[in-house]
Amino acid sequence: MWRVTLRSLWEHKRRLVSTVLAIVLGVAFMSGTFVFADTIDKVFADLFGETRSGVDVQVQGVELFDGGFGGQDARELLDIGLVDEVAAVEGVAVAEPFIQTVGFGSQNRVLGPDGEPLGASAGPPTLIESWVASERLNPYRIATGEPPSSDDEIALNVAAAEDAGYELGDEVRVVSQLGEATYRLVATFTFGEAESAAGAVSADFTLAEAQRLAGLEDRTQVVLAAGDGSVDEEALTQRVASVLPPTAEALTGTEAAELEASDIQEGFGFFRQLLSIFAGIALLVGTFIIANTFAILVAQRTRELALLRAIGAGRRQVLTSVLLEALVIGLVAAVLGLLGGIALATAVTAALEASGADLPTSGLVISATTVVTALVLGLGITLLASVVPAIQATRVPPLAALRDVAVDRSGASKPRIVAGVLLLALGGWSLSSAWRVDEPEVATVGLGALALIVGAIVIGPVLAEPSVRILGAALPRLRGITGVLATENAARSPKRTSATASALLIGVALIGFITVFAASARESVVAEVERGFTGDLIIQSEASGFGPPGGFPPAVADTIAAVDGVETTSRIGFTQAQVTYPDGRAGTQFVQSVDPATLSQAFDARMAVGEVTDLGPGGVLVDVGVAEDNDVDVGDVVLLTGTGGQSVQLEVRALSDDLTLLGFWSIDTADYERLVTERQLVQVIATVSDGADVDVVRADVEAALAGVPAIDVLDRDGFIGSLTDQITSFLTLVNALLALSVIIAMIGIANTLSLSIHERTRELGLLRAVGMTRSQLRSAVRWEAVLISVLGTLVGLALGLVVSSALVRSLESFGLTRFRVPVGQLVVVVLVAGALGVIASIRPARRAARLDVLDAIAVE
Amino acid sequence: MSISPAPAPPTVAARTERATKVYGSGDTAVTALDEVDVAFDAGRFTAIMGPSGSGKSTLMHCVAGLDSLTGGRVLVGDVDLTTLSDKELTTLRRDRIGFVFQAFNLIPTLNARENITLPLALADRKPDQSWVDEVVATVGLGDRLDHRPAELSGGQQQRVAVARALASRPEIVFADEPTGNLDSSTSAEILHFMRGAVDELGQTIVMVTHDPQSASYAQRVLFLADGAIVDEMADPTAERVLDRMKRFGD
Ligand SMILES: Nc1ncnc2c1ncn2[C@@H]1O[C@H](COP(=O)(O)OP(=O)(O)OP(=O)(O)O)[C@@H](O)[C@H]1O
Ligand SMILES: [Mg+2]
């Protein structure tokens, strides 16, 4: 069996290529994601391993709460006196405090001579640190100069200093929560041998200055210690631990390195998951295609299989032969996919390095998990896809050898109709809960969407023929007999057409869903801002992609207030905090700080209970939905704990109902200053005086803020634009990732057509004999492809539309108040799908046109 | 119209000049046609006979523009096929030639009517409805026109094929063993019909056959052996053809 299978595969090399391609792409995407993520993980593991190589013990505050979505965990701060206590432990040779603040956006940035911040805005961050004197504890090595010894001195890593063109003795401006300050460059340093720590900008100060910049006077984040060699790091760590207060904990240097690396890796874990989802979609689409391909191949080989059976091959042998073929194809796909993934990861890493991220890559990491995943996916999916066709192959009766090959098998079996209708009904009913129920569950809507899509795929073969005929109704008039043939061919094997279109349907449904959803979100946001935003100008950090909002120094608000023509300013700050509810439960939440007195000039927020002005020091304003979910009401007292461990008790004063403008939790600026160690504003909203020209004032504010890096001064339209831009770039990213599954679906269309054309050889020869020109033949194949792709696209879009309308409806309480169908964009999707159909048809059409007439009509 | 004009001398619908077809080259070369000179008169029913491998199909394919010669010329009307491009040959087949093959004559996705008018549709020409009706009526398919080939018997399928070959009023119809797969009574009907098309409609038909009975429907039989015309016979009967064929065995 092996020999027969391998030979038959080798004879159809080209078909093999297009068959495996559908799986290769998905596997490549998946394994590429894995390799890249593993490589990045290793980069950071190495980095922190090196950072901590001389550290035996790291003392840090106990965890207060998890930072959530990629954020750093919040920990207790340590009293600076703890350093001496650790140093006094027997066996400790040296102990030093260390403070590090991460900067991006407009705060905690080092400016170049041109006033622009050093480092890429979306790349590695800026690290504002205290210089550690002990060489054993400090991963940095002085390259030139002497470490900072006075509070107006700074040391920079070599790469940052060189990029900016700074020389020792130069003045360097740094923007922190305290505003802008100037330091004298006294040293440059390397990170081990490297000129930067993975591309980060490292700016080091004296301890006192680092404390001041971070808002940590008399405190430190960690204490680093090295032993005198009398005991190992575990023993030393235990000794240190015994002298610590309950708010602190001791880790060995190794553990500390692992912890830091894993914090960063968690952030990348999200990225790994995200990309894996899209790779999964691509693989799902690939599964459809390969299953369809196998089904066609088995159908085409009916006669051959029957012959095998007739000459005495058992059912099992037939099954084995088909499964063997799948095994080989799956193996080839898995290996090629893995290689493709490695190539992909190499390309992405290279692109990242080219864009400025200085990754000290010691080569790609190809873990056993990656290899196993690729093999399991490639092989598993192919085998899975071949099971049904293989079983069908065993059902071929030996007598079929004597009959003509029956290609057209009807798709409308009764169980299929019943299952399809049931699923569609179930999906429809679940989705309709968005309208039927007062507070619809998003999960119900999601399940409904799934049932609807599966139902559509199940019932596809039943509806494929009539749908194709309806779609192609105009073709005969437009394209004459070519159109008739295209329509008839697309309609002739409903199962095939439906499986091919279904592969496309999946990707397009998601694209349609996301597109409509984003358009609705955009429109809702615009509507909310237009209704509620009453300010004239808004000052915020330049959009930094998908990270947390970039902050800027609070002093910026005063600069703005001082500009001529600015009437009022209202500050909005931001932090993460842990909220402890009256019943004792706690959770990490986004909290913003506002000025209640001026807030009403900035915007007219929608309130559920009470007024914005009810908020004052000691009060908190909660979104009504959050309040309901957590059983909180006006008059209740909640405890907010900040990232440094400071906490404030606040009374719920009012309930807001305006996520777009007020978010989940709003507190008074005075309480915010007690809650956080590092203050940052995310927005200042200004109104201009009567008679002043907004454009003029805007220009004046911009001029006044010339020294603040990466900050935008926007009028209403600009603000709306900045919000919609974020949604648009999200949409673009998601659609770009979904494009892969659409491309795979197109490969499926090309595959199906090629196989069908192979099957129709004689028919095509006849057409050519009676006078069909090559271009007419190509045109017929092309229109067949267009029909299939437009069918998949239209059904996909329809599903996407229905699902997004239900989801938008069920998210109304989250501020999604509008449903909008971006007709133009959807038309583009259909046109693109049609065009891709044409592209998919190029090869099969050429093949059809190349057919030799005489060969084709020769009677066997 | 009381005096009918004297019958015009037969014009030639298609002819070959030293038509040669060699397959392969060197030692393995097979000469399928060896400098064949033949003319097919317009308005006549010609049969081509000969042993298997004598070059009948090759001759027909070359005259019909389905295959190309390696030497000599083929003319359909005044057009020298050897000078035409693939596209020109295709349109020539579509507009001026009709085909009936032994089997697999019809497009399975089109119904009988669509199959019949296929060459016209490909040319984007409006069918001459009265002519098509006449052809259909003569073939006797009236109530089966909306059926797909799979729903027709073998004989009915061949009738549809003949109707298609005639529907575009081609200058010449080529039929390669059109009744090879049919029983004798169905064959007879089809051949009778083809002869009728020649006699009543003035059609030109060239038919390859193995069967002396079939050849007897023709007005002239050409005998082919080893790629050359070796004999011909006018107004054949089945017995005479059979006698002649027997001599090939020697
Ligand atoms: N494509 C080809 N390649 C090589 N030789 C060919 C090819 N087609 C035909 N021949 C050879 O040319 C010769 C004539 O073949 P042709 O098909 O014209 O014979 P035929 O008279 O139609 O025979 P039959 O009655 O069996 O149909 C034969 O010897 C055949 O082997
Ligand atoms: Mg022949």
XYZ file of C-alpha atoms and ligand atoms in Angstrom, chain A residues 854-855, chain B residues 21-24 28-33 48-61 67 102 176-177 208-210 224 226-227, ligand 1:
67
model
C -8.016 15.983 -29.448
C -6.783 14.498 -26.176
C 0.272 13.784 -41.130
C 3.204 12.187 -39.397
C 3.085 11.392 -35.689
C 6.376 11.312 -33.839
C 8.996 5.737 -34.169
C 7.388 8.023 -36.774
C 3.920 6.930 -37.893
C 2.562 8.299 -41.141
C -1.164 8.542 -40.488
C -1.896 10.453 -43.718
C -15.023 7.218 -45.119
C -14.177 3.606 -44.488
C -11.053 1.648 -43.869
C -9.358 -0.689 -41.454
C -8.618 0.367 -37.957
C -5.570 2.637 -37.868
C -5.894 3.563 -41.527
C -6.137 7.262 -40.727
C -9.874 7.952 -40.954
C -10.145 9.915 -37.756
C -6.912 11.724 -38.486
C -8.165 12.804 -41.898
C -11.431 13.980 -40.439
C -9.778 15.879 -37.597
C -5.723 18.893 -35.793
C -19.223 8.650 -31.240
C -16.960 10.115 -36.474
C -18.778 6.818 -36.005
C -16.431 7.930 -40.676
C -17.816 4.462 -40.112
C -16.850 0.851 -39.737
C -8.658 4.559 -46.796
C -2.399 3.089 -44.575
C -3.065 6.783 -44.778
N -1.733 11.077 -31.112
C -1.144 10.119 -31.838
N 0.152 9.846 -31.668
C 0.775 8.897 -32.397
N 0.172 8.157 -33.328
C -1.141 8.360 -33.547
C -1.855 9.340 -32.802
N -3.146 9.337 -33.225
C -3.210 8.378 -34.196
N -2.004 7.795 -34.381
C -1.703 6.785 -35.326
O -2.098 7.213 -36.607
C -2.678 6.174 -37.330
C -4.067 6.590 -37.789
O -4.917 6.703 -36.671
P -6.454 7.090 -36.734
O -6.940 7.336 -35.385
O -6.633 8.152 -37.737
O -7.069 5.727 -37.300
P -8.566 5.361 -37.574
O -8.624 4.996 -39.009
O -9.469 6.405 -37.088
O -8.725 4.040 -36.716
P -10.000 3.514 -35.915
O -10.864 2.882 -36.925
O -9.431 2.492 -34.986
O -10.628 4.655 -35.241
C -2.666 4.965 -36.435
O -1.579 4.179 -36.754
C -2.497 5.523 -35.053
O -1.759 4.632 -34.257
